[in-house]
Coordinates of C-alpha atoms in Angstrom, one line a residue:
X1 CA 18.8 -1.5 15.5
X2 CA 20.8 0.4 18.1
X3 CA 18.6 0.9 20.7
X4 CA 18.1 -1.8 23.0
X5 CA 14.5 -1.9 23.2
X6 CA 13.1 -2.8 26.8
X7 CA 9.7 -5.4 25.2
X8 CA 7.6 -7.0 27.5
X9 CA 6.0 -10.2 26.2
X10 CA 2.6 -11.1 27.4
X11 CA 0.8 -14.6 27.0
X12 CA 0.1 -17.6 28.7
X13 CA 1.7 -20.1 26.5
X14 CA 4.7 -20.6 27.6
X15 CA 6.3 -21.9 24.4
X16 CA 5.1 -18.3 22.8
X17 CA 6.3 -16.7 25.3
X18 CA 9.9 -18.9 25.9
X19 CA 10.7 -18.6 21.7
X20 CA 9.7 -14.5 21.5
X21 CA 11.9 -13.9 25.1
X22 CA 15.0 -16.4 23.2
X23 CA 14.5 -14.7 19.8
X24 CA 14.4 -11.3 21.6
X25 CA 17.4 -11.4 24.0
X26 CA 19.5 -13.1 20.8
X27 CA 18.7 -9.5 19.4
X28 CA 20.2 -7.8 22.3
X29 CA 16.7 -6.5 23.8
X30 CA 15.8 -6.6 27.3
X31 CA 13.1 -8.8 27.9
X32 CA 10.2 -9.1 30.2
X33 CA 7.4 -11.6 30.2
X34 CA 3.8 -11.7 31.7
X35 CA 1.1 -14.6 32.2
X36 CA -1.5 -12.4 32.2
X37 CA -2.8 -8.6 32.3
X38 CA -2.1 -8.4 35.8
X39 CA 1.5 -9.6 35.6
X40 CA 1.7 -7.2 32.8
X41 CA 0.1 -4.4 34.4
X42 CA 2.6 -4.5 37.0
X43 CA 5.9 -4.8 34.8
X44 CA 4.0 -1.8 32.8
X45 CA 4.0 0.3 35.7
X46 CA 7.2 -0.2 37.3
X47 CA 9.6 -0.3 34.4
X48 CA 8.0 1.6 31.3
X49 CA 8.5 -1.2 28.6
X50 CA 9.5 0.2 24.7
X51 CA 6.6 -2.4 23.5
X52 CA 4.2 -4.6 24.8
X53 CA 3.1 -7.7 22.7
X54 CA 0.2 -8.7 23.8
X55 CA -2.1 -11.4 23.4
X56 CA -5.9 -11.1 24.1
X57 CA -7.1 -14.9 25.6
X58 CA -5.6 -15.2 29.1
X59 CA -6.7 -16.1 32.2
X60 CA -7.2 -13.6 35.1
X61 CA -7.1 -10.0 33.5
X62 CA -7.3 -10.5 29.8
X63 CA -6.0 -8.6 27.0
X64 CA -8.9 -6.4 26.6
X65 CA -8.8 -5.6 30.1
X66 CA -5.1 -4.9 30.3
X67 CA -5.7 -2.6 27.1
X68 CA -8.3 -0.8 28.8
X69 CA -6.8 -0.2 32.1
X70 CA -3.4 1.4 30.1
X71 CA -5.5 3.5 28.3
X72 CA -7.3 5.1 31.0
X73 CA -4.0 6.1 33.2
X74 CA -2.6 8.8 31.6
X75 CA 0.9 7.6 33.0
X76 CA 0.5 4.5 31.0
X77 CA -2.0 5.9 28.1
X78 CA 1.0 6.1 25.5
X79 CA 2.5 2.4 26.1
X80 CA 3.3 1.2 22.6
X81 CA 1.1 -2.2 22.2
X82 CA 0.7 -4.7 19.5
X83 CA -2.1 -7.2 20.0
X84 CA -0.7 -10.6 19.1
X85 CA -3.9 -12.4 17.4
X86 CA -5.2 -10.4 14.8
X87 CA -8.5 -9.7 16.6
X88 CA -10.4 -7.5 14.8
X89 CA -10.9 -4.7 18.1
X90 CA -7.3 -4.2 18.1
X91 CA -8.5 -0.9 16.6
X92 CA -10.5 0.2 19.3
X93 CA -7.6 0.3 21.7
X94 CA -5.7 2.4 19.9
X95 CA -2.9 -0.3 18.9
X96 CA -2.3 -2.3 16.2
X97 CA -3.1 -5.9 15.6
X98 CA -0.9 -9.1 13.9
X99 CA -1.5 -12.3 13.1
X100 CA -0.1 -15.3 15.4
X101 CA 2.3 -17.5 14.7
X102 CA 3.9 -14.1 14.5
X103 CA 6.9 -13.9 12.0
X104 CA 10.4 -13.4 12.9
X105 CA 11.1 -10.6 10.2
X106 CA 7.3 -9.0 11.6
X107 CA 8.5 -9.1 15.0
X108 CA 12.0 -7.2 14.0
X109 CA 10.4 -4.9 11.7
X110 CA 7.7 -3.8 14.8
X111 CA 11.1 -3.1 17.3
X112 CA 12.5 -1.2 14.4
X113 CA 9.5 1.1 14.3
X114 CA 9.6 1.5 18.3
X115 CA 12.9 2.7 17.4
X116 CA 12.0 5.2 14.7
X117 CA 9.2 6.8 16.0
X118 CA 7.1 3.9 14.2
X119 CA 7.6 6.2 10.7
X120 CA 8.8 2.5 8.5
X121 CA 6.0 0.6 7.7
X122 CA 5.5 -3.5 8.6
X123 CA 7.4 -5.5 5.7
X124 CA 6.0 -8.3 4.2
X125 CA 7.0 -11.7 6.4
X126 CA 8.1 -14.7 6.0
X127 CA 9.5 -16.1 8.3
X128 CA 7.0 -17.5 11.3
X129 CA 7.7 -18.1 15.2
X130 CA 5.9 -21.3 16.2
X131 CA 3.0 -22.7 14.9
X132 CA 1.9 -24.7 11.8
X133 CA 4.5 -23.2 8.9
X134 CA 1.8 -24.2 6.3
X135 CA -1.2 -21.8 7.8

């Protein structure tokens, strides 16, 4: 990839959030990370991320919340987000949706697509980022 993708990481684990911002950086991307939708809402507004990975289950302003609030500013209407859980409203929000323990390979294939205009579709993956490697 050579564009340096600006991705902002949203989720309150902090082992999630500490092994996408490692994996990331080691990519050459810059990184930005959020506890919440709050947090995120702020980084979203001031520096205009590539892609937001999002996960929907955090305290304060919740995914759903976040999502919604984007998508009603027309400044911040057209953020590229990827829900980080699989949840099956991902639709709803206009974003799309994958699995957690999110795969390495998924997670390189997704900044690709930021990259290209999102034209090459998701490979299949293999390789996971935390959790259980036998789920």
């Amino acid at each position: 990839m050579s564009h340096r993708a600006t991705v902002l990481v949203v989720d309150d684990d902090e082992d999630t959030v500490e092994t996408m911002r490692d994996i990331l950086r080691e990519e050459g991307h810059v990184v930005l990370c959020a506890r919440n939708g709050r947090e995120a809402l702020e980084l979203v507004s001031e520096k205009r991320p590539d892609l937001v990975l999002l996960d929907l289950n955090m305290p304060e302003m919740d995914g759903r919340s976040f999502l919604e609030t984007i998508r009603n500013d027309p400044a911040l209407a057209n953020t590229h987000v990827v829900v980080l859980s699989g949840a099956p409203d991902a639709p709803r929000f206009s974003c799309e949706s994958v699995s957690k323990p999110l795969r390495l390979d998924t997670l390189l294939a997704l900044l690709e697509r930021v990259a290209d205009a999102g034209k090459a579709p998701l490979p299949v993956s293999t390789t996971r980022i935390g959790g259980d490697p036998s789920d």
